[in-house]
Amino acid sequence: AVTDVSPAVAVSCSEIAISGVNFFGGGSNVTNVTLAGVPVASISVRLNSLLVVVAGPNPNPAGNTAGDIVISADNGAEHTASGVFSYGPDPNVTFVLPSQGQAGTRVTISGSDLLGNGASVTSVTLAGVLAT
């Protein structure tokens, strides 16, 4: 049974911690997890009481998608936690100025939902280079 989901609202590619009990359901491993009907992109921690997953793509990137968490074990056991997870709108970059530059160039990025349901931006990369 799922006892906690953190965060309970997230965007595509977010890391989600799912806590609970007996996820293996008598089996030896969790084989699949879905969030609001979407298979997770990956499962990095697989314990009987903790799963850490990366959310798959939001089926409605511009809006909210709420639903269940379904955890499947290798022996066919399945746990469903109803209505405990929601996708929030994915970040959408609409404007970058200037579109090119060199080290030290100040860049303005505009769009919607740029915090991705978080409290702040923790990093920005431009053409694969970490901005400072």
GROMACS .gro file of C-alpha atoms in nm:
model
  132
    1ALA     CA    1   0.000   0.000   0.000
    2VAL     CA    2   0.119   0.351  -0.083
    3THR     CA    3   0.160   0.576   0.222
    4ASP     CA    4   0.325   0.885   0.068
    5VAL     CA    5   0.403   1.035  -0.273
    6SER     CA    6   0.653   1.318  -0.300
    7PRO     CA    7   0.587   1.534  -0.485
    8ALA     CA    8   0.222   1.447  -0.543
    9VAL     CA    9   0.203   1.701  -0.827
   10ALA     CA   10   0.486   1.699  -1.080
   11VAL     CA   11   0.573   1.752  -1.447
   12SER     CA   12   0.721   1.522  -1.710
   13CYS     CA   13   1.070   1.391  -1.623
   14SER     CA   14   1.034   1.475  -1.250
   15GLU     CA   15   1.175   1.240  -0.988
   16ILE     CA   16   0.899   1.099  -0.765
   17ALA     CA   17   0.947   0.910  -0.436
   18ILE     CA   18   0.673   0.661  -0.354
   19SER     CA   19   0.674   0.526   0.002
   20GLY     CA   20   0.466   0.240   0.134
   21VAL     CA   21   0.462  -0.124   0.239
   22ASN     CA   22   0.480  -0.456   0.058
   23PHE     CA   23   0.529  -0.324  -0.296
   24PHE     CA   24   0.671  -0.664  -0.399
   25GLY     CA   25   0.346  -0.833  -0.292
   26GLY     CA   26   0.529  -1.158  -0.213
   27GLY     CA   27   0.740  -1.135  -0.528
   28SER     CA   28   1.100  -1.024  -0.553
   29ASN     CA   29   1.081  -0.701  -0.756
   30VAL     CA   30   0.863  -0.421  -0.893
   31THR     CA   31   0.845  -0.447  -1.271
   32ASN     CA   32   0.624  -0.153  -1.368
   33VAL     CA   33   0.481   0.169  -1.228
   34THR     CA   34   0.227   0.401  -1.390
   35LEU     CA   35   0.143   0.756  -1.283
   36ALA     CA   36  -0.202   0.875  -1.394
   37GLY     CA   37  -0.202   0.599  -1.655
   38VAL     CA   38   0.144   0.680  -1.794
   39PRO     CA   39   0.433   0.432  -1.759
   40VAL     CA   40   0.726   0.586  -1.571
   41ALA     CA   41   1.042   0.661  -1.770
   42SER     CA   42   1.260   0.475  -1.519
   43ILE     CA   43   1.275   0.322  -1.172
   44SER     CA   44   1.603   0.402  -0.994
   45VAL     CA   45   1.524   0.264  -0.646
   46ARG     CA   46   1.326  -0.059  -0.602
   47LEU     CA   47   1.271  -0.149  -0.239
   48ASN     CA   48   0.972  -0.321  -0.086
   49SER     CA   49   0.889   0.007   0.092
   50LEU     CA   50   1.034   0.275  -0.139
   51LEU     CA   51   1.033   0.339  -0.512
   52VAL     CA   52   1.203   0.631  -0.682
   53VAL     CA   53   1.076   0.684  -1.035
   54VAL     CA   54   1.106   0.938  -1.313
   55ALA     CA   55   0.769   1.050  -1.447
   56GLY     CA   56   0.694   0.974  -1.810
   57PRO     CA   57   0.551   1.233  -2.048
   58ASN     CA   58   0.241   1.421  -1.936
   59PRO     CA   59  -0.045   1.313  -2.165
   60ASN     CA   60  -0.173   1.673  -2.152
   61PRO     CA   61   0.142   1.893  -2.137
   62ALA     CA   62  -0.055   2.219  -2.131
   63GLY     CA   63  -0.286   2.115  -1.848
   64ASN     CA   64  -0.333   1.897  -1.546
   65THR     CA   65  -0.379   1.519  -1.551
   66ALA     CA   66  -0.481   1.348  -1.228
   67GLY     CA   67  -0.498   0.978  -1.160
   68ASP     CA   68  -0.386   0.666  -0.984
   69ILE     CA   69  -0.046   0.518  -0.912
   70VAL     CA   70  -0.034   0.151  -1.013
   71ILE     CA   71   0.261  -0.062  -0.899
   72SER     CA   72   0.311  -0.408  -1.055
   73ALA     CA   73   0.537  -0.679  -0.913
   74ASP     CA   74   0.712  -0.965  -1.092
   75ASN     CA   75   0.466  -1.220  -0.951
   76GLY     CA   76   0.159  -1.039  -1.087
   77ALA     CA   77   0.071  -0.861  -0.763
   78GLU     CA   78  -0.058  -0.510  -0.819
   79HIS     CA   79  -0.110  -0.214  -0.586
   80THR     CA   80  -0.332   0.079  -0.685
   81ALA     CA   81  -0.334   0.409  -0.498
   82SER     CA   82  -0.638   0.597  -0.625
   83GLY     CA   83  -0.617   0.964  -0.715
   84VAL     CA   84  -0.287   1.034  -0.537
   85PHE     CA   85  -0.083   1.179  -0.826
   86SER     CA   86  -0.128   1.464  -1.071
   87TYR     CA   87   0.074   1.594  -1.360
   88GLY     CA   88   0.095   1.973  -1.365
   89PRO     CA   89   0.145   2.171  -1.684
   90ASP     CA   90   0.488   2.116  -1.837
   91PRO     CA   91   0.715   2.420  -1.874
   92ASN     CA   92   0.679   2.590  -2.211
   93VAL     CA   93   0.954   2.823  -2.338
   94THR     CA   94   0.810   3.072  -2.588
   95PHE     CA   95   1.086   3.330  -2.622
   96VAL     CA   96   1.467   3.341  -2.585
   97LEU     CA   97   1.658   3.665  -2.646
   98PRO     CA   98   1.920   3.684  -2.777
   99SER     CA   99   1.908   3.356  -2.968
  100GLN     CA  100   2.287   3.331  -2.971
  101GLY     CA  101   2.576   3.474  -2.774
  102GLN     CA  102   2.905   3.411  -2.603
  103ALA     CA  103   3.011   3.347  -2.246
  104GLY     CA  104   2.878   3.627  -2.025
  105THR     CA  105   2.583   3.717  -2.250
  106ARG     CA  106   2.268   3.792  -2.048
  107VAL     CA  107   1.977   3.586  -2.183
  108THR     CA  108   1.606   3.645  -2.125
  109ILE     CA  109   1.382   3.337  -2.127
  110SER     CA  110   1.003   3.377  -2.132
  111GLY     CA  111   0.722   3.126  -2.126
  112SER     CA  112   0.467   2.960  -1.905
  113ASP     CA  113   0.498   2.726  -1.608
  114LEU     CA  114   0.878   2.766  -1.613
  115LEU     CA  115   0.906   2.655  -1.248
  116GLY     CA  116   0.758   2.317  -1.341
  117ASN     CA  117   0.549   2.308  -1.020
  118GLY     CA  118   0.862   2.381  -0.817
  119ALA     CA  119   0.942   2.680  -0.598
  120SER     CA  120   1.239   2.802  -0.803
  121VAL     CA  121   1.457   2.731  -1.103
  122THR     CA  122   1.763   2.531  -0.998
  123SER     CA  123   1.955   2.530  -1.327
  124VAL     CA  124   1.938   2.643  -1.689
  125THR     CA  125   2.130   2.500  -1.982
  126LEU     CA  126   2.176   2.676  -2.313
  127ALA     CA  127   2.283   2.457  -2.604
  128GLY     CA  128   2.396   2.198  -2.350
  129VAL     CA  129   2.606   2.444  -2.146
  130LEU     CA  130   2.512   2.517  -1.784
  131ALA     CA  131   2.428   2.887  -1.744
  132THR     CA  132   2.562   3.079  -1.445
   0.00000   0.00000   0.00000
